PDB file of C-alpha atoms in Angstrom:
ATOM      1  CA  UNK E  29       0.000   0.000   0.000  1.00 47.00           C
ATOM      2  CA  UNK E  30       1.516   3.188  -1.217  1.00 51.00           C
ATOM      3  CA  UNK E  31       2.765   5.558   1.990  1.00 55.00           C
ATOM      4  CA  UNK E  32       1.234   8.832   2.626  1.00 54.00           C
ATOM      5  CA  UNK E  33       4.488  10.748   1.511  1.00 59.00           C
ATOM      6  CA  UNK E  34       4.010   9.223  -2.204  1.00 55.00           C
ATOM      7  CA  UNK E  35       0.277  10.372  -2.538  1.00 57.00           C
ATOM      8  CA  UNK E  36       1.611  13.823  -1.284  1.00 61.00           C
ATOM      9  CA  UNK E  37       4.188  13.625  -4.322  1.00 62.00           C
ATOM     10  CA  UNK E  38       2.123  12.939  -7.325  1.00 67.00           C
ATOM     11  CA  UNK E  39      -0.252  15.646  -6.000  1.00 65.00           C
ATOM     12  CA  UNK E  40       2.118  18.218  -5.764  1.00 65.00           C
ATOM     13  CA  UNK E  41       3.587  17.085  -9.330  1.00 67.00           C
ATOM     14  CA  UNK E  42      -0.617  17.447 -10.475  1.00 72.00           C
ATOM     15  CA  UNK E  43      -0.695  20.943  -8.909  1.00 68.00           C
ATOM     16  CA  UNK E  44       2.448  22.069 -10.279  1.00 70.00           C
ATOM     17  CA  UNK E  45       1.865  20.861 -13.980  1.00 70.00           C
ATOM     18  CA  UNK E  46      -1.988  22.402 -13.825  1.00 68.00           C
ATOM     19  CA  UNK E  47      -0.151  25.787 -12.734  1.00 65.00           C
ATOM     20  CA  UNK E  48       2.104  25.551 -15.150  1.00 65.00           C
ATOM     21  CA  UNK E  49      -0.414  25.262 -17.878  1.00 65.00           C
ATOM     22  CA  UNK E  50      -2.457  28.259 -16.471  1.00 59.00           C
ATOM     23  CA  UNK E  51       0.482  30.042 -16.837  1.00 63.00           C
ATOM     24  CA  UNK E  52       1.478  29.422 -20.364  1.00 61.00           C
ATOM     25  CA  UNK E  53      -2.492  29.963 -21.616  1.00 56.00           C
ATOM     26  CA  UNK E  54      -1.844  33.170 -19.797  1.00 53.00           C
ATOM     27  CA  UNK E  55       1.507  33.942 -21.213  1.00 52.00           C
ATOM     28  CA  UNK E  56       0.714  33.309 -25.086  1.00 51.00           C
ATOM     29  CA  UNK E  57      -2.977  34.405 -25.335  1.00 48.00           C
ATOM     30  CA  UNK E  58      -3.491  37.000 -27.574  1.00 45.00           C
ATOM     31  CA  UNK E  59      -4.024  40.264 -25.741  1.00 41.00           C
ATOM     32  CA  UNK E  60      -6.764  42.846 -26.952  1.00 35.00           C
ATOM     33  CA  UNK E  61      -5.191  46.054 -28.204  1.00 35.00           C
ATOM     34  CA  UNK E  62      -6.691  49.545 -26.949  1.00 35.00           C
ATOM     35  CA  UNK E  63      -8.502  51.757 -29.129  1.00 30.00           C
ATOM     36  CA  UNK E  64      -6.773  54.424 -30.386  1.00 30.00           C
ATOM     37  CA  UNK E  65      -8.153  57.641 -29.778  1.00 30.00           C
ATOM     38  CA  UNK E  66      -6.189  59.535 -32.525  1.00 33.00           C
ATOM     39  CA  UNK E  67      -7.903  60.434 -35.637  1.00 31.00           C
ATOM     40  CA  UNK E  68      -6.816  58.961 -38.757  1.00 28.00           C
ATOM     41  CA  UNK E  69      -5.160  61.356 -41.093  1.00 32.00           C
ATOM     42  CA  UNK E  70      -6.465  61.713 -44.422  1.00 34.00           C
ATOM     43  CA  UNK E  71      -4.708  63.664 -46.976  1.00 40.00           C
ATOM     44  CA  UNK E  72      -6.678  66.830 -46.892  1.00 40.00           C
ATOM     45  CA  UNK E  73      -9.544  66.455 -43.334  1.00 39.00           C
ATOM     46  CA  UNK E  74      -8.572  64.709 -39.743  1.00 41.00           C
ATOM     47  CA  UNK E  75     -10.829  62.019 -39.771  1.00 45.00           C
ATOM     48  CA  UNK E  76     -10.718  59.631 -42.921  1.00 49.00           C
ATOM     49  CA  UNK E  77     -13.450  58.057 -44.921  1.00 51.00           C
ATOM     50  CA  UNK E  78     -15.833  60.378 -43.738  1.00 59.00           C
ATOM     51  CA  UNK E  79     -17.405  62.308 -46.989  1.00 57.00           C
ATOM     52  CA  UNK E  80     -20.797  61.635 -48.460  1.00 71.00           C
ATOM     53  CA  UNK E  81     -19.239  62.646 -51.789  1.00 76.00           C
ATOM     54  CA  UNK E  82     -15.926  62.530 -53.465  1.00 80.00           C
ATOM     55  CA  UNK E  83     -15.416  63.292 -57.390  1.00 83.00           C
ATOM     56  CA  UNK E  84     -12.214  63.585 -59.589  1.00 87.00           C
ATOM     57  CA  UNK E  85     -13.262  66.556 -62.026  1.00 87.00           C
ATOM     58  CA  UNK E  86     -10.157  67.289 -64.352  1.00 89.00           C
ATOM     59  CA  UNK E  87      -6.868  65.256 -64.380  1.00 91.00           C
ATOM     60  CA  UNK E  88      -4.468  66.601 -67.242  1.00 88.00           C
ATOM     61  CA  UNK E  89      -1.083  68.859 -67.754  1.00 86.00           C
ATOM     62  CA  UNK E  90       0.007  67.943 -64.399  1.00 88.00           C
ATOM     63  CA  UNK E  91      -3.303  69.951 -62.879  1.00 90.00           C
ATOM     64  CA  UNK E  92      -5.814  68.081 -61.053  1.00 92.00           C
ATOM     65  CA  UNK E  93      -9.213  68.927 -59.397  1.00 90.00           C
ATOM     66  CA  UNK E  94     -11.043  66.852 -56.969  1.00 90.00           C
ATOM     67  CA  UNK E  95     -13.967  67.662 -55.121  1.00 86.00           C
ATOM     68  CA  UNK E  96     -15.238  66.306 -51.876  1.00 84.00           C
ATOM     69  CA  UNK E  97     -18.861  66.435 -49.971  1.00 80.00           C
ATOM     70  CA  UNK E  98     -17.935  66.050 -46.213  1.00 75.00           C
ATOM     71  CA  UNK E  99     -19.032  67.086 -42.720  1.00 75.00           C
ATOM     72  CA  UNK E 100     -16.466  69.832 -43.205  1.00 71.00           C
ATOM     73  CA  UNK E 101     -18.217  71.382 -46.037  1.00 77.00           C
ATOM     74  CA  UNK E 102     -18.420  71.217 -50.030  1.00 81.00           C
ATOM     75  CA  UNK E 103     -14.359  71.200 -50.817  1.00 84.00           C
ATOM     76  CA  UNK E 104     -12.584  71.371 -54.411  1.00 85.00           C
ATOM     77  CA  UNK E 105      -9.097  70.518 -53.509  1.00 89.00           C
ATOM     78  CA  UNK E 106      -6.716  71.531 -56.551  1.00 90.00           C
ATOM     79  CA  UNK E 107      -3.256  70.613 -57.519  1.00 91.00           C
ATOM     80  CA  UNK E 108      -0.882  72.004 -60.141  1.00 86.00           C
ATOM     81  CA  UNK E 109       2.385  73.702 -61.193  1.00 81.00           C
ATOM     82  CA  UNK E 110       0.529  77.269 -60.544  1.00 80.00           C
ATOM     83  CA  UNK E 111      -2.201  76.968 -57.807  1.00 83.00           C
ATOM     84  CA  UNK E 112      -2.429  74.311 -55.114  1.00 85.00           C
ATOM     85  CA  UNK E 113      -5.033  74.319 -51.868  1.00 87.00           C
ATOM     86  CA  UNK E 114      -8.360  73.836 -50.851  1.00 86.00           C
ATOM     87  CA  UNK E 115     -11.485  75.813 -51.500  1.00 84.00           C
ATOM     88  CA  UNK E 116     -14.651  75.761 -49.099  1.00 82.00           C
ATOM     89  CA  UNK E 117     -17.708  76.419 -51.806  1.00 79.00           C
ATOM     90  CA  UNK E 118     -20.010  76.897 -48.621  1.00 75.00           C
ATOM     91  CA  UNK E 119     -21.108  80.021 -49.520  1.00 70.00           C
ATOM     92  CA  UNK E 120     -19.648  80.831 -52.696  1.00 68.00           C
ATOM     93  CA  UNK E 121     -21.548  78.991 -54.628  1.00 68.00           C
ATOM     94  CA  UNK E 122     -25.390  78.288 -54.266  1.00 61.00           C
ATOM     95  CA  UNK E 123     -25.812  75.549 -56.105  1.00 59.00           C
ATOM     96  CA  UNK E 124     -23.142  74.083 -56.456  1.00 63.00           C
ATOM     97  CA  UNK E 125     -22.891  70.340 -56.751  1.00 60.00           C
ATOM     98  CA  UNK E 126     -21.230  67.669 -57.655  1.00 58.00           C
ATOM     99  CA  UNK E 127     -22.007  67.729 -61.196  1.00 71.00           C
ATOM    100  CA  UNK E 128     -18.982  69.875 -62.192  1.00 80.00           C
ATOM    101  CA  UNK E 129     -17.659  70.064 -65.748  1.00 85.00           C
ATOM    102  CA  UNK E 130     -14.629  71.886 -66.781  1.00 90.00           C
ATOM    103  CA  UNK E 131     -14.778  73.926 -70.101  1.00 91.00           C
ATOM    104  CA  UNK E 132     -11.766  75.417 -70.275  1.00 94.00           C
ATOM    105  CA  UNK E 133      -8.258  76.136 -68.827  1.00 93.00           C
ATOM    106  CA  UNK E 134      -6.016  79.108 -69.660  1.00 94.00           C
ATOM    107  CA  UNK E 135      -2.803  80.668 -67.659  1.00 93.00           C
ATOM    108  CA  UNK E 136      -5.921  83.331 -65.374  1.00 95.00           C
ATOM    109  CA  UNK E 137      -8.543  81.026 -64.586  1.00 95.00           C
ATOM    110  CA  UNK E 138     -10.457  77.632 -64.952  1.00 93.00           C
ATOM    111  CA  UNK E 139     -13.498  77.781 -65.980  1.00 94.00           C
ATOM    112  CA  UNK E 140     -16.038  75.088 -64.266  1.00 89.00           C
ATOM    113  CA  UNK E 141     -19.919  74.188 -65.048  1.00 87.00           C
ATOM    114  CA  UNK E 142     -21.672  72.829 -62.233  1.00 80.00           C
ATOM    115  CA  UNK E 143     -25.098  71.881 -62.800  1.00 69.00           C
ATOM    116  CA  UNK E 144     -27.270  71.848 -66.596  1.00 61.00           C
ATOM    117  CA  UNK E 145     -25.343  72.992 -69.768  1.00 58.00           C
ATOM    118  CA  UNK E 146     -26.871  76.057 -71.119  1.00 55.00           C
ATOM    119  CA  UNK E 147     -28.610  79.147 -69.413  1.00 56.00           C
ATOM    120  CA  UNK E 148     -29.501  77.258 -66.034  1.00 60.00           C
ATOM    121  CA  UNK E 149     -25.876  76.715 -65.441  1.00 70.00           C
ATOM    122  CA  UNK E 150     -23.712  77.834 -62.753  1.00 82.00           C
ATOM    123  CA  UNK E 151     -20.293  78.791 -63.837  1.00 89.00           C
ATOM    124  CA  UNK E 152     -17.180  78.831 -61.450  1.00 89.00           C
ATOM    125  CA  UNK E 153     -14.288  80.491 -62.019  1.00 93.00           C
ATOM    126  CA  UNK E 154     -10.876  79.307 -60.030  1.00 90.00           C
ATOM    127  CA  UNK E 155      -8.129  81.435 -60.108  1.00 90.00           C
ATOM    128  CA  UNK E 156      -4.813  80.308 -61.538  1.00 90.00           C
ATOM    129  CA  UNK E 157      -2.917  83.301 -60.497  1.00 88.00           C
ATOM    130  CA  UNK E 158      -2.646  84.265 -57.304  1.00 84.00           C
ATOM    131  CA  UNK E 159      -3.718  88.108 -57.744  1.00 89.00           C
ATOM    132  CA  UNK E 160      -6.872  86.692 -58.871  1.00 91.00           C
ATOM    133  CA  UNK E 161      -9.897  86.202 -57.755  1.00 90.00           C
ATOM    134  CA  UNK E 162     -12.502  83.196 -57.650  1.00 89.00           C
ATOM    135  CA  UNK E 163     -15.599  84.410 -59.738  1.00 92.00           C
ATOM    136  CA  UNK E 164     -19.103  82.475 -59.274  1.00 89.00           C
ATOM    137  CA  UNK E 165     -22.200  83.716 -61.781  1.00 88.00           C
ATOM    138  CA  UNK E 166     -25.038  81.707 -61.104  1.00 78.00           C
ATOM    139  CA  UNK E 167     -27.091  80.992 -64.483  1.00 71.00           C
ATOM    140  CA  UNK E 168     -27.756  83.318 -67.312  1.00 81.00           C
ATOM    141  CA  UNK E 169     -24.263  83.186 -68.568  1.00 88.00           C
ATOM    142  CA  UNK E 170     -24.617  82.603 -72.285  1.00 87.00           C
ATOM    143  CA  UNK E 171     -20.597  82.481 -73.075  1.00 91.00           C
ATOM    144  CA  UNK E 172     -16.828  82.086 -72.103  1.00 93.00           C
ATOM    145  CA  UNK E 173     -14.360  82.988 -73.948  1.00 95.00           C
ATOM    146  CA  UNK E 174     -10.972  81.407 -72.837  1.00 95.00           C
ATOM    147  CA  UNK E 175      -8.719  83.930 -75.122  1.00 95.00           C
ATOM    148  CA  UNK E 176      -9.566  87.155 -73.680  1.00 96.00           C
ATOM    149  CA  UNK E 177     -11.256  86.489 -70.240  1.00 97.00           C
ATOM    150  CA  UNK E 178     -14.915  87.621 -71.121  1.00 97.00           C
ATOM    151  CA  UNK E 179     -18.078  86.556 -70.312  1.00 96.00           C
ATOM    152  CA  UNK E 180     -21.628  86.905 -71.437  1.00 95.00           C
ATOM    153  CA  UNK E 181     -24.272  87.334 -69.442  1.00 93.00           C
ATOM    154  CA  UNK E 182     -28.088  87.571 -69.920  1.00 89.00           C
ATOM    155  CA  UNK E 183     -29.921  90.129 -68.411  1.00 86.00           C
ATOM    156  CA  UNK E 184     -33.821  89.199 -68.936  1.00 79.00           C
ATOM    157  CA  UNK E 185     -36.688  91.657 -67.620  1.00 72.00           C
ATOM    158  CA  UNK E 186     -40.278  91.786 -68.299  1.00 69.00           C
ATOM    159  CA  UNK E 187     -40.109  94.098 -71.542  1.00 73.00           C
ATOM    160  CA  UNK E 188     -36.235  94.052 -72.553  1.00 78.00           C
ATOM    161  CA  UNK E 189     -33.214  91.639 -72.804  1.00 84.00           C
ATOM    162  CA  UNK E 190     -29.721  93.231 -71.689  1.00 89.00           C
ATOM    163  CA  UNK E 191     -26.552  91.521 -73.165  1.00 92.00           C
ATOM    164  CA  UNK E 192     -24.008  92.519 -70.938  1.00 94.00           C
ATOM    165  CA  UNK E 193     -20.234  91.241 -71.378  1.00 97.00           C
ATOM    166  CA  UNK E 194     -17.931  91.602 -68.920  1.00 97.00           C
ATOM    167  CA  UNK E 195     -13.942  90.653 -68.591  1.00 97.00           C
ATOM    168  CA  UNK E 196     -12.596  88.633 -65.707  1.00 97.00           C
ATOM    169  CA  UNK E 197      -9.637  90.014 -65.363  1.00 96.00           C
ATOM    170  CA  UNK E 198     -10.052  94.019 -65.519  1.00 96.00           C
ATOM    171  CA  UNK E 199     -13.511  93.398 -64.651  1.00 95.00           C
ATOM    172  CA  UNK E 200     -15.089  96.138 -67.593  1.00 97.00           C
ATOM    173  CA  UNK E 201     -18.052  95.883 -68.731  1.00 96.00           C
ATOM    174  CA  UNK E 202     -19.957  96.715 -71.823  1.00 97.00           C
ATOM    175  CA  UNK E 203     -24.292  96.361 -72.207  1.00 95.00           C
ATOM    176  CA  UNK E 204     -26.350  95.447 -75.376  1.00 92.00           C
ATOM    177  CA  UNK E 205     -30.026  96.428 -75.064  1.00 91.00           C
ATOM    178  CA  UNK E 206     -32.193  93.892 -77.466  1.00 86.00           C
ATOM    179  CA  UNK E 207     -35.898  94.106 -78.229  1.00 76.00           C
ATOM    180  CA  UNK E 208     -38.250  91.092 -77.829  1.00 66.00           C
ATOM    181  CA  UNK E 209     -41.315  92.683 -78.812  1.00 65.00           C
ATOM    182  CA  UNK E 210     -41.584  90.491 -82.235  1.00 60.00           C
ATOM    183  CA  UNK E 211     -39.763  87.455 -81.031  1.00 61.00           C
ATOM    184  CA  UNK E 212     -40.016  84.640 -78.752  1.00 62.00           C
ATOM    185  CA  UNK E 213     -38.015  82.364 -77.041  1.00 61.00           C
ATOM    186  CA  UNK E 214     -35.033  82.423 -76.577  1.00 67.00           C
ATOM    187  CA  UNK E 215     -35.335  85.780 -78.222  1.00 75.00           C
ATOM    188  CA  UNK E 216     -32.444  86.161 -79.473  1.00 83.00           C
ATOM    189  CA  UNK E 217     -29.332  83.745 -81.558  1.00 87.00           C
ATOM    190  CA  UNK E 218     -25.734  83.991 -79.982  1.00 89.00           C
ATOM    191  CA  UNK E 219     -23.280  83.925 -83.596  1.00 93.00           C
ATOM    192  CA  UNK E 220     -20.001  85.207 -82.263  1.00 93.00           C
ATOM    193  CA  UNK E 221     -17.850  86.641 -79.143  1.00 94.00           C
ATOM    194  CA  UNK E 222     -15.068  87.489 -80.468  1.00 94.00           C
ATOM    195  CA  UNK E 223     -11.926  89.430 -78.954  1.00 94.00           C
ATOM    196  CA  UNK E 224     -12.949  92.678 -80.826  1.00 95.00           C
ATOM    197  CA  UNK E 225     -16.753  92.259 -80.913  1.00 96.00           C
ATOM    198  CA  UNK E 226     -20.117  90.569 -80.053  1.00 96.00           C
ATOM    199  CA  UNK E 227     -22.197  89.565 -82.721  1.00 95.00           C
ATOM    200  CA  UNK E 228     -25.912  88.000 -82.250  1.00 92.00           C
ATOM    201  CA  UNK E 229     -28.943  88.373 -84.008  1.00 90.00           C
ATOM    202  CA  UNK E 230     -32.976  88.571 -83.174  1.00 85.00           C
ATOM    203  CA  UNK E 231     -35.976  87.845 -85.745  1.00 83.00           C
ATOM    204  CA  UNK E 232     -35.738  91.290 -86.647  1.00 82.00           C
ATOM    205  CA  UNK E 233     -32.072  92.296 -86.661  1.00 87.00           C
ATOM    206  CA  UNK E 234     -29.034  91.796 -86.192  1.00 91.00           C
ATOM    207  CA  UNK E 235     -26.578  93.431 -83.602  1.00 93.00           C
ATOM    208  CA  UNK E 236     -23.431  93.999 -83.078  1.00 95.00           C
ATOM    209  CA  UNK E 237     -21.380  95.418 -79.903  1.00 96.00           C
ATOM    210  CA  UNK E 238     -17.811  96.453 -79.939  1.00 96.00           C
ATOM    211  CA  UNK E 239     -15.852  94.829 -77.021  1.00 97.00           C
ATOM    212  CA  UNK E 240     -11.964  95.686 -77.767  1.00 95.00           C
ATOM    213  CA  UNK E 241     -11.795  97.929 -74.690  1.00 95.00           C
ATOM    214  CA  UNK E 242     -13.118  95.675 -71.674  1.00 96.00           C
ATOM    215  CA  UNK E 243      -9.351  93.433 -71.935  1.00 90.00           C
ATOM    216  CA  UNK E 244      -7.256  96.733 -72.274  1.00 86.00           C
TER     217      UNK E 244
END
């Protein structure tokens, strides 16, 4: 019959093999990580992954536009060789959205559609110099010419139609009255915009407005 002093040895070798294996389940268990409380940076906002909308407008020439629909606002982040940074449209542009369409590009500005093609569209203009300004004409703007920097815009009232053209950069303008008396929508035919003059017509006439002074 096996003596007291042997049961007390395998015991102890039991208790000391079961603590042993506690200890090494302890020892190699995977431990949970804490959550981090730093944001995640994202290349332009804090937190990443966080915009309802994100849109790549224009990539060419090395310049490229991208605009993004986040809880920090409507943003059009550009990138080029002459202008890089961010611009918040909240409030510089009604409507605004993220149907953007770029027209044209010269050295002064890029020109931007957001919106329907046409008379109902909102043009955007982004400075590519820094002396200039950004330039927002919501609807009625007929033309843009990318040579000389002028615009046309459409003036309607309840008994007249004003064509009035105006230049981006030295911001002159210049007015054409037209009479829609015997015509009817749109009233009147744009035929050129030239850098010397404006040339359109109406059921009844034609017109003509000289525009060589508004880029001097």
């Amino acid at each position: 019959m096996p003596s007291q002093s042997k049961y007390r040895k395998t015991w102890l070798l039991i208790f000391c093999a079961a603590v042993f294996c506690v200890c090494c389940i302890a020892l190699f268990a995977p431990v949970a990580k804490k959550a981090s409380t730093k944001p995640l940076q994202g290349k332009h906002f804090q937190r990443k992954n966080k915009f309802l909308w994100r849109s790549e407008i224009y990539k060419h020439d090395g310049l490229e536009i991208v605009y993004e629909w986040n809880e920090f606002g409507r943003m059009l982040h550009i990138k080029g060789s002459k202008v890089s940074g961010a611009i918040n449209m909240e409030g510089k542009c009604e409507w605004c959205n993220a149907n953007f369409d770029v027209k044209w590009v010269n050295d002064d500005y890029i020109c931007l559609l957001t919106g329907t093609d046409g008379d109902m569209g909102d043009f955007l203009f982004i400075p590519m110099q820094p002396q200039n300004e950004l330039q927002y004409f919501p609807k009625h703007l007929k033309h843009a010419d990318s040579l000389t920097n002028n615009i046309l815009l459409i003036d309607k009232g309840d008994d007249e139609i004003w064509l009035r053209v105006q230049n981006l950069m030295t911001h002159k303008k210049d007015s054409l009255l037209l009479d829609p008396s015997r015509g009817v929508y749109p009233f009147f035919w744009f035929d050129a915009m030239t850098p010397s003059k404006l040339r359109v017509h109406t059921i009844a006439r034609k017109y003509e407005l000289d525009i060589r002074q508004l880029s001097r």
